[in-house]
């Protein structure tokens, strides 16, 4: 019940949180009754606005003044009428004193406030995907074989170093704190309240924007200057780590981020694409003896499993091939 992501699913369900919690319940069927009780309890909590009419407010204040006046000095020297009249205006002075005291306290707190650096790190093993909340409450989904380091070394600047692939849903802060993602090929992505995917596996780094706006600083191996690019939703930048070339194109965002929902969307997908995926997720190398098999293309959708044997079984059915594994190498041959 106290999990914020669980509360969000109950009160504001969407595709991603629904997929996450349904999958979680499939993996923990013994918890269904507990989950349902938590859902019912969260939905039973309601807050209603209660307001008083002008007449009711006047009656309430009169009762308050009378009760307060009743506790004052009632000797002949003190007139109840005078005491009540003073009390009617006393709250104004008290409120002014409280406001001044509050502002003074706020000023003192700000004067004594000292920024404290903080850091957070996480990693995923091969064949593992992880969902986590960063210290600033931004959501990150890390794909298999990835490493991430989050730091706040200076006030109003959040920085992430990523090796691998991750999907970010960045939380917008009241102070418009910068959020920068660095990859180890020196490409930097600066964002503010947005959703995007970064993949630095292999010889290319790709950045895909789903929502919001981001700017990229693309390094140039031939000079010390960097090229700044701006992305709009539905656009992608692909950076070649070898020669430093890059290109900005329109992107099939749903296909490139489908892994966060446990799906593999294939559009003219080849065995070469499957080989890249198996190497990224499981560190398995695919060897295809018949080069003609590499030209075969398929389109469609299938579940994304973080089990190497399950994925190869699915690829075998899709491409009509057979496979056998020796150590970390998987050999592919044409099916019978």
mmCIF file of C-alpha atoms in Angstrom:
data_model
loop_
_atom_site.group_PDB
_atom_site.id
_atom_site.type_symbol
_atom_site.label_atom_id
_atom_site.label_comp_id
_atom_site.label_asym_id
_atom_site.label_seq_id
_atom_site.Cartn_x
_atom_site.Cartn_y
_atom_site.Cartn_z
ATOM 1 C CA UNK A 1 0.000 0.000 0.000
ATOM 2 C CA UNK A 2 2.836 2.407 0.796
ATOM 3 C CA UNK A 3 4.574 1.816 -2.554
ATOM 4 C CA UNK A 4 4.032 4.955 -4.671
ATOM 5 C CA UNK A 5 4.171 3.024 -7.944
ATOM 6 C CA UNK A 6 1.506 0.641 -6.607
ATOM 7 C CA UNK A 7 -0.703 3.591 -5.621
ATOM 8 C CA UNK A 8 -0.234 5.108 -9.076
ATOM 9 C CA UNK A 9 -1.352 1.839 -10.683
ATOM 10 C CA UNK A 10 -4.489 1.646 -8.495
ATOM 11 C CA UNK A 11 -5.523 5.288 -8.883
ATOM 12 C CA UNK A 12 -4.070 6.178 -12.319
ATOM 13 C CA UNK A 13 -3.440 2.970 -14.311
ATOM 14 C CA UNK A 14 -1.590 3.144 -17.617
ATOM 15 C CA UNK A 15 0.009 0.631 -19.974
ATOM 16 C CA UNK A 16 3.370 0.462 -18.209
ATOM 17 C CA UNK A 17 2.304 0.219 -14.570
ATOM 18 C CA UNK A 18 -0.491 -2.217 -15.484
ATOM 19 C CA UNK A 19 1.991 -4.458 -17.293
ATOM 20 C CA UNK A 20 4.433 -4.292 -14.371
ATOM 21 C CA UNK A 21 1.941 -5.210 -11.632
ATOM 22 C CA UNK A 22 0.133 -7.862 -13.679
ATOM 23 C CA UNK A 23 3.480 -9.492 -14.404
ATOM 24 C CA UNK A 24 4.404 -9.222 -10.718
ATOM 25 C CA UNK A 25 1.194 -10.993 -9.692
ATOM 26 C CA UNK A 26 1.840 -13.724 -12.248
ATOM 27 C CA UNK A 27 5.218 -14.290 -10.626
ATOM 28 C CA UNK A 28 3.703 -14.156 -7.088
ATOM 29 C CA UNK A 29 0.246 -15.784 -7.383
ATOM 30 C CA UNK A 30 0.174 -16.426 -3.622
ATOM 31 C CA UNK A 31 0.016 -12.626 -3.084
ATOM 32 C CA UNK A 32 -3.159 -11.995 -5.112
ATOM 33 C CA UNK A 33 -5.422 -11.862 -2.058
ATOM 34 C CA UNK A 34 -3.080 -9.434 -0.301
ATOM 35 C CA UNK A 35 -2.846 -7.253 -3.426
ATOM 36 C CA UNK A 36 -6.632 -7.164 -3.786
ATOM 37 C CA UNK A 37 -7.024 -6.138 -0.135
ATOM 38 C CA UNK A 38 -4.518 -3.321 -0.648
ATOM 39 C CA UNK A 39 -6.335 -2.205 -3.812
ATOM 40 C CA UNK A 40 -9.700 -2.153 -2.022
ATOM 41 C CA UNK A 41 -8.283 -0.212 0.897
ATOM 42 C CA UNK A 42 -6.637 2.430 -1.310
ATOM 43 C CA UNK A 43 -9.844 2.887 -3.309
ATOM 44 C CA UNK A 44 -11.886 3.219 -0.120
ATOM 45 C CA UNK A 45 -9.973 6.309 0.997
ATOM 46 C CA UNK A 46 -11.802 9.459 -0.095
ATOM 47 C CA UNK A 47 -11.345 13.109 0.815
ATOM 48 C CA UNK A 48 -14.275 15.510 0.577
ATOM 49 C CA UNK A 49 -14.184 19.289 0.571
ATOM 50 C CA UNK A 50 -16.209 20.770 3.430
ATOM 51 C CA UNK A 51 -17.091 24.477 3.394
ATOM 52 C CA UNK A 52 -19.072 26.761 5.672
ATOM 53 C CA UNK A 53 -21.490 29.417 4.554
ATOM 54 C CA UNK A 54 -20.854 33.046 5.504
ATOM 55 C CA UNK A 55 -23.556 32.846 8.216
ATOM 56 C CA UNK A 56 -22.121 29.634 9.667
ATOM 57 C CA UNK A 57 -18.647 31.188 9.761
ATOM 58 C CA UNK A 58 -19.968 34.261 11.627
ATOM 59 C CA UNK A 59 -21.738 32.073 14.202
ATOM 60 C CA UNK A 60 -18.595 29.972 14.639
ATOM 61 C CA UNK A 61 -16.393 33.019 15.237
ATOM 62 C CA UNK A 62 -18.917 34.493 17.720
ATOM 63 C CA UNK A 63 -18.855 31.243 19.662
ATOM 64 C CA UNK A 64 -15.044 31.257 19.682
ATOM 65 C CA UNK A 65 -14.871 34.854 20.934
ATOM 66 C CA UNK A 66 -17.452 34.174 23.650
ATOM 67 C CA UNK A 67 -15.552 31.110 24.854
ATOM 68 C CA UNK A 68 -12.290 33.064 24.924
ATOM 69 C CA UNK A 69 -13.875 36.036 26.671
ATOM 70 C CA UNK A 70 -15.345 33.720 29.299
ATOM 71 C CA UNK A 71 -11.821 32.815 30.371
ATOM 72 C CA UNK A 72 -10.702 36.462 30.790
ATOM 73 C CA UNK A 73 -10.800 38.611 33.919
ATOM 74 C CA UNK A 74 -14.505 39.249 34.754
ATOM 75 C CA UNK A 75 -13.920 41.748 37.582
ATOM 76 C CA UNK A 76 -15.809 45.090 37.460
ATOM 77 C CA UNK A 77 -12.598 46.742 36.252
ATOM 78 C CA UNK A 78 -12.711 44.746 33.045
ATOM 79 C CA UNK A 79 -15.641 45.241 30.742
ATOM 80 C CA UNK A 80 -16.748 42.025 28.924
ATOM 81 C CA UNK A 81 -17.762 44.141 25.939
ATOM 82 C CA UNK A 82 -14.287 45.706 25.741
ATOM 83 C CA UNK A 83 -12.577 42.308 26.150
ATOM 84 C CA UNK A 84 -14.669 40.762 23.410
ATOM 85 C CA UNK A 85 -14.006 43.677 21.056
ATOM 86 C CA UNK A 86 -10.281 43.423 21.644
ATOM 87 C CA UNK A 87 -10.331 39.710 21.003
ATOM 88 C CA UNK A 88 -12.144 40.197 17.696
ATOM 89 C CA UNK A 89 -9.088 42.080 16.391
ATOM 90 C CA UNK A 90 -6.365 40.274 18.311
ATOM 91 C CA UNK A 91 -6.192 37.430 15.803
ATOM 92 C CA UNK A 92 -5.095 39.896 13.121
ATOM 93 C CA UNK A 93 -2.070 40.940 15.175
ATOM 94 C CA UNK A 94 -1.278 37.351 16.061
ATOM 95 C CA UNK A 95 -1.439 36.360 12.395
ATOM 96 C CA UNK A 96 0.947 39.189 11.477
ATOM 97 C CA UNK A 97 3.409 38.056 14.147
ATOM 98 C CA UNK A 98 3.210 34.461 12.896
ATOM 99 C CA UNK A 99 3.839 35.517 9.296
ATOM 100 C CA UNK A 100 6.880 37.561 10.307
ATOM 101 C CA UNK A 101 8.178 34.700 12.454
ATOM 102 C CA UNK A 102 7.637 32.228 9.613
ATOM 103 C CA UNK A 103 9.480 34.366 7.081
ATOM 104 C CA UNK A 104 12.329 34.888 9.535
ATOM 105 C CA UNK A 105 12.599 31.146 10.177
ATOM 106 C CA UNK A 106 12.588 30.437 6.425
ATOM 107 C CA UNK A 107 15.373 32.982 5.907
ATOM 108 C CA UNK A 108 17.436 31.431 8.707
ATOM 109 C CA UNK A 109 16.948 27.937 7.276
ATOM 110 C CA UNK A 110 18.075 29.079 3.836
ATOM 111 C CA UNK A 111 21.098 30.808 5.337
ATOM 112 C CA UNK A 112 22.125 27.654 7.173
ATOM 113 C CA UNK A 113 21.256 25.244 4.349
ATOM 114 C CA UNK A 114 24.230 23.431 2.925
ATOM 115 C CA UNK A 115 24.035 21.310 -0.207
ATOM 116 C CA UNK A 116 25.026 17.703 0.460
ATOM 117 C CA UNK A 117 26.368 15.716 -2.521
ATOM 118 C CA UNK A 118 24.819 12.295 -2.999
ATOM 119 C CA UNK A 119 25.280 9.348 -5.313
ATOM 120 C CA UNK A 120 23.496 6.111 -6.228
ATOM 121 C CA UNK A 121 24.499 3.219 -8.438
ATOM 122 C CA UNK A 122 22.914 0.084 -9.865
ATOM 123 C CA UNK A 123 23.755 -2.693 -12.293
ATOM 124 C CA UNK A 124 21.963 -5.520 -14.064
ATOM 125 C CA UNK A 125 23.348 -8.922 -14.830
ATOM 126 C CA UNK A 126 23.086 -10.578 -18.236
ATOM 127 C CA UNK A 127 19.526 -11.807 -18.659
ATOM 128 C CA UNK A 128 18.156 -9.358 -16.080
ATOM 129 C CA UNK A 129 16.051 -6.193 -16.343
ATOM 130 C CA UNK A 130 15.594 -3.829 -13.408
ATOM 131 C CA UNK A 131 13.150 -1.011 -12.602
ATOM 132 C CA UNK A 132 14.301 1.520 -9.994
ATOM 133 C CA UNK A 133 13.666 5.003 -8.637
ATOM 134 C CA UNK A 134 16.572 7.427 -8.670
ATOM 135 C CA UNK A 135 17.192 9.622 -5.578
ATOM 136 C CA UNK A 136 15.318 12.494 -7.282
ATOM 137 C CA UNK A 137 12.270 10.184 -7.806
ATOM 138 C CA UNK A 138 12.898 9.809 -11.543
ATOM 139 C CA UNK A 139 12.119 6.348 -12.925
ATOM 140 C CA UNK A 140 14.778 4.297 -14.712
ATOM 141 C CA UNK A 141 14.352 0.892 -16.375
ATOM 142 C CA UNK A 142 17.712 -0.773 -16.984
ATOM 143 C CA UNK A 143 18.142 -3.442 -19.649
ATOM 144 C CA UNK A 144 20.366 -6.488 -19.192
ATOM 145 C CA UNK A 145 24.119 -6.069 -18.735
ATOM 146 C CA UNK A 146 23.937 -2.355 -17.891
ATOM 147 C CA UNK A 147 25.617 -0.150 -15.295
ATOM 148 C CA UNK A 148 24.401 3.213 -14.035
ATOM 149 C CA UNK A 149 25.797 5.830 -11.670
ATOM 150 C CA UNK A 150 23.681 8.780 -10.463
ATOM 151 C CA UNK A 151 25.310 11.768 -8.763
ATOM 152 C CA UNK A 152 24.455 15.221 -7.476
ATOM 153 C CA UNK A 153 27.883 16.811 -7.099
ATOM 154 C CA UNK A 154 26.555 20.361 -7.169
ATOM 155 C CA UNK A 155 23.246 22.020 -6.380
ATOM 156 C CA UNK A 156 20.556 21.891 -9.104
ATOM 157 C CA UNK A 157 22.519 19.477 -11.327
ATOM 158 C CA UNK A 158 21.672 15.779 -11.635
ATOM 159 C CA UNK A 159 24.090 13.630 -13.634
ATOM 160 C CA UNK A 160 23.974 10.013 -14.761
ATOM 161 C CA UNK A 161 26.747 7.869 -16.257
ATOM 162 C CA UNK A 162 25.369 4.976 -18.289
ATOM 163 C CA UNK A 163 27.031 1.920 -19.781
ATOM 164 C CA UNK A 164 24.420 -0.190 -21.568
ATOM 165 C CA UNK A 165 20.756 0.600 -22.170
ATOM 166 C CA UNK A 166 18.198 2.384 -20.002
ATOM 167 C CA UNK A 167 14.820 4.072 -20.328
ATOM 168 C CA UNK A 168 14.354 7.261 -18.290
ATOM 169 C CA UNK A 169 11.209 9.011 -17.082
ATOM 170 C CA UNK A 170 12.722 12.161 -15.614
ATOM 171 C CA UNK A 171 10.915 13.974 -12.816
ATOM 172 C CA UNK A 172 10.523 17.709 -13.309
ATOM 173 C CA UNK A 173 11.736 19.625 -10.248
ATOM 174 C CA UNK A 174 10.468 22.932 -8.942
ATOM 175 C CA UNK A 175 13.918 24.454 -9.306
ATOM 176 C CA UNK A 176 14.270 23.250 -12.920
ATOM 177 C CA UNK A 177 17.298 21.170 -11.952
ATOM 178 C CA UNK A 178 19.301 19.986 -14.933
ATOM 179 C CA UNK A 179 19.370 16.254 -15.696
ATOM 180 C CA UNK A 180 22.297 15.057 -17.822
ATOM 181 C CA UNK A 181 23.034 11.532 -19.044
ATOM 182 C CA UNK A 182 26.624 10.743 -20.070
ATOM 183 C CA UNK A 183 27.695 7.684 -22.030
ATOM 184 C CA UNK A 184 31.234 6.377 -21.980
ATOM 185 C CA UNK A 185 31.782 7.472 -25.588
ATOM 186 C CA UNK A 186 31.490 11.070 -24.280
ATOM 187 C CA UNK A 187 27.996 11.695 -25.658
ATOM 188 C CA UNK A 188 25.864 13.808 -23.287
ATOM 189 C CA UNK A 189 22.067 14.101 -23.179
ATOM 190 C CA UNK A 190 20.531 17.003 -21.262
ATOM 191 C CA UNK A 191 16.843 16.826 -20.412
ATOM 192 C CA UNK A 192 14.159 18.475 -18.305
ATOM 193 C CA UNK A 193 11.042 16.496 -17.416
ATOM 194 C CA UNK A 194 10.951 13.991 -20.280
ATOM 195 C CA UNK A 195 10.926 10.315 -21.335
ATOM 196 C CA UNK A 196 13.650 8.839 -23.518
ATOM 197 C CA UNK A 197 15.790 5.761 -24.205
ATOM 198 C CA UNK A 198 19.598 5.554 -24.426
ATOM 199 C CA UNK A 199 21.393 2.486 -25.827
ATOM 200 C CA UNK A 200 25.183 2.472 -25.856
ATOM 201 C CA UNK A 201 25.751 -1.211 -26.621
ATOM 202 C CA UNK A 202 27.993 -2.192 -29.532
ATOM 203 C CA UNK A 203 29.653 0.248 -31.898
ATOM 204 C CA UNK A 204 26.751 2.729 -31.893
ATOM 205 C CA UNK A 205 24.918 4.837 -29.353
ATOM 206 C CA UNK A 206 21.275 5.675 -30.024
ATOM 207 C CA UNK A 207 19.082 8.178 -28.209
ATOM 208 C CA UNK A 208 15.325 8.019 -28.805
ATOM 209 C CA UNK A 209 12.931 10.669 -27.489
ATOM 210 C CA UNK A 210 9.383 9.666 -26.540
ATOM 211 C CA UNK A 211 8.123 12.797 -24.718
ATOM 212 C CA UNK A 212 9.433 16.256 -23.895
ATOM 213 C CA UNK A 213 12.577 17.799 -25.357
ATOM 214 C CA UNK A 214 16.261 16.982 -25.060
ATOM 215 C CA UNK A 215 19.531 18.400 -26.302
ATOM 216 C CA UNK A 216 22.611 16.333 -27.126
ATOM 217 C CA UNK A 217 26.273 17.210 -27.152
ATOM 218 C CA UNK A 218 27.875 14.978 -29.779
ATOM 219 C CA UNK A 219 31.693 14.699 -29.568
ATOM 220 C CA UNK A 220 33.841 15.143 -32.669
ATOM 221 C CA UNK A 221 36.991 12.980 -32.885
ATOM 222 C CA UNK A 222 38.588 15.485 -35.279
ATOM 223 C CA UNK A 223 38.243 18.595 -33.106
ATOM 224 C CA UNK A 224 37.692 19.683 -29.540
ATOM 225 C CA UNK A 225 34.309 21.183 -30.396
ATOM 226 C CA UNK A 226 31.016 19.413 -29.812
ATOM 227 C CA UNK A 227 27.892 19.534 -31.932
ATOM 228 C CA UNK A 228 24.654 20.372 -30.122
ATOM 229 C CA UNK A 229 21.466 18.771 -31.432
ATOM 230 C CA UNK A 230 17.873 19.195 -30.268
ATOM 231 C CA UNK A 231 15.375 16.343 -30.440
ATOM 232 C CA UNK A 232 11.600 16.481 -30.605
ATOM 233 C CA UNK A 233 9.327 13.534 -29.700
ATOM 234 C CA UNK A 234 9.608 10.773 -32.299
ATOM 235 C CA UNK A 235 13.190 11.623 -33.293
ATOM 236 C CA UNK A 236 16.389 9.640 -32.811
ATOM 237 C CA UNK A 237 20.123 10.309 -32.986
ATOM 238 C CA UNK A 238 22.484 7.485 -33.922
ATOM 239 C CA UNK A 239 26.171 8.051 -33.132
ATOM 240 C CA UNK A 240 28.957 5.881 -34.574
ATOM 241 C CA UNK A 241 31.625 5.351 -31.906
ATOM 242 C CA UNK A 242 34.256 4.330 -34.462
ATOM 243 C CA UNK A 243 34.373 7.308 -36.807
ATOM 244 C CA UNK A 244 32.296 9.876 -34.882
ATOM 245 C CA UNK A 245 29.615 10.214 -37.557
ATOM 246 C CA UNK A 246 26.016 10.750 -36.500
ATOM 247 C CA UNK A 247 22.561 11.153 -37.982
ATOM 248 C CA UNK A 248 19.220 12.453 -36.726
ATOM 249 C CA UNK A 249 16.161 10.656 -38.109
ATOM 250 C CA UNK A 250 12.538 9.927 -37.331
ATOM 251 C CA UNK A 251 12.211 6.880 -35.115
ATOM 252 C CA UNK A 252 9.757 4.065 -34.491
ATOM 253 C CA UNK A 253 9.625 4.935 -30.776
ATOM 254 C CA UNK A 254 7.138 2.209 -29.864
ATOM 255 C CA UNK A 255 9.355 -0.471 -31.390
ATOM 256 C CA UNK A 256 12.582 0.835 -29.848
ATOM 257 C CA UNK A 257 11.095 1.140 -26.348
ATOM 258 C CA UNK A 258 8.912 -1.996 -26.443
ATOM 259 C CA UNK A 259 11.486 -3.844 -24.318
ATOM 260 C CA UNK A 260 10.342 -1.814 -21.287
ATOM 261 C CA UNK A 261 6.933 -3.514 -21.656
ATOM 262 C CA UNK A 262 8.370 -7.008 -22.142
ATOM 263 C CA UNK A 263 7.792 -7.152 -25.919
ATOM 264 C CA UNK A 264 9.982 -7.484 -28.989
ATOM 265 C CA UNK A 265 8.490 -5.661 -31.967
ATOM 266 C CA UNK A 266 10.033 -6.797 -35.248
ATOM 267 C CA UNK A 267 9.967 -4.804 -38.481
ATOM 268 C CA UNK A 268 11.986 -6.505 -41.251
ATOM 269 C CA UNK A 269 13.876 -8.208 -38.437
ATOM 270 C CA UNK A 270 16.814 -10.442 -39.438
ATOM 271 C CA UNK A 271 18.943 -13.121 -37.827
ATOM 272 C CA UNK A 272 21.677 -10.490 -37.651
ATOM 273 C CA UNK A 273 19.344 -8.381 -35.496
ATOM 274 C CA UNK A 274 18.625 -11.433 -33.346
ATOM 275 C CA UNK A 275 22.359 -12.034 -32.986
ATOM 276 C CA UNK A 276 22.886 -8.468 -31.747
ATOM 277 C CA UNK A 277 20.057 -8.868 -29.229
ATOM 278 C CA UNK A 278 21.377 -12.191 -27.880
ATOM 279 C CA UNK A 279 24.831 -10.669 -27.455
ATOM 280 C CA UNK A 280 23.422 -7.630 -25.644
ATOM 281 C CA UNK A 281 21.049 -9.451 -23.312
ATOM 282 C CA UNK A 282 22.927 -12.676 -22.623
ATOM 283 C CA UNK A 283 26.492 -12.293 -23.901
ATOM 284 C CA UNK A 284 25.829 -15.149 -26.352
ATOM 285 C CA UNK A 285 27.489 -15.114 -29.774
ATOM 286 C CA UNK A 286 25.464 -16.450 -32.714
ATOM 287 C CA UNK A 287 27.305 -18.175 -35.568
ATOM 288 C CA UNK A 288 25.321 -18.681 -38.779
ATOM 289 C CA UNK A 289 26.968 -21.059 -41.236
ATOM 290 C CA UNK A 290 24.566 -20.376 -44.121
ATOM 291 C CA UNK A 291 24.817 -16.674 -45.058
ATOM 292 C CA UNK A 292 21.503 -16.876 -46.921
ATOM 293 C CA UNK A 293 19.728 -17.240 -43.582
ATOM 294 C CA UNK A 294 20.907 -13.739 -42.678
ATOM 295 C CA UNK A 295 18.807 -12.265 -45.497
ATOM 296 C CA UNK A 296 15.533 -13.705 -44.206
ATOM 297 C CA UNK A 297 13.342 -10.968 -42.678
ATOM 298 C CA UNK A 298 10.276 -11.158 -40.442
ATOM 299 C CA UNK A 299 7.829 -8.659 -38.978
ATOM 300 C CA UNK A 300 5.568 -9.034 -35.972
ATOM 301 C CA UNK A 301 5.631 -9.186 -32.187
ATOM 302 C CA UNK A 302 6.588 -11.700 -29.530
ATOM 303 C CA UNK A 303 7.248 -11.772 -25.776
ATOM 304 C CA UNK A 304 10.709 -10.687 -24.702
ATOM 305 C CA UNK A 305 12.085 -13.338 -22.363
ATOM 306 C CA UNK A 306 15.179 -12.822 -20.240
ATOM 307 C CA UNK A 307 16.012 -16.509 -20.566
ATOM 308 C CA UNK A 308 18.473 -17.333 -23.367
ATOM 309 C CA UNK A 309 17.050 -20.784 -24.129
ATOM 310 C CA UNK A 310 13.492 -19.427 -24.339
ATOM 311 C CA UNK A 311 14.544 -16.608 -26.685
ATOM 312 C CA UNK A 312 16.426 -18.987 -29.001
ATOM 313 C CA UNK A 313 13.437 -21.339 -29.068
ATOM 314 C CA UNK A 314 11.223 -18.443 -30.141
ATOM 315 C CA UNK A 315 13.726 -17.279 -32.770
ATOM 316 C CA UNK A 316 13.947 -20.869 -34.050
ATOM 317 C CA UNK A 317 10.185 -20.944 -34.673
ATOM 318 C CA UNK A 318 10.139 -17.486 -36.249
ATOM 319 C CA UNK A 319 13.060 -18.015 -38.622
ATOM 320 C CA UNK A 320 12.621 -21.739 -39.146
ATOM 321 C CA UNK A 321 16.114 -22.637 -37.897
ATOM 322 C CA UNK A 322 17.694 -24.996 -35.399
ATOM 323 C CA UNK A 323 20.449 -24.261 -32.926
ATOM 324 C CA UNK A 324 22.868 -25.855 -30.522
ATOM 325 C CA UNK A 325 25.085 -24.196 -27.934
ATOM 326 C CA UNK A 326 28.713 -24.761 -27.040
ATOM 327 C CA UNK A 327 29.984 -22.654 -24.143
ATOM 328 C CA UNK A 328 28.860 -19.087 -24.906
ATOM 329 C CA UNK A 329 28.480 -19.644 -28.668
ATOM 330 C CA UNK A 330 25.196 -20.621 -30.337
ATOM 331 C CA UNK A 331 25.439 -22.276 -33.753
ATOM 332 C CA UNK A 332 22.546 -21.770 -36.169
ATOM 333 C CA UNK A 333 21.564 -24.064 -39.036
ATOM 334 C CA UNK A 334 18.588 -24.322 -41.320
ATOM 335 C CA UNK A 335 15.649 -26.201 -39.869
ATOM 336 C CA UNK A 336 14.310 -29.457 -41.258
#
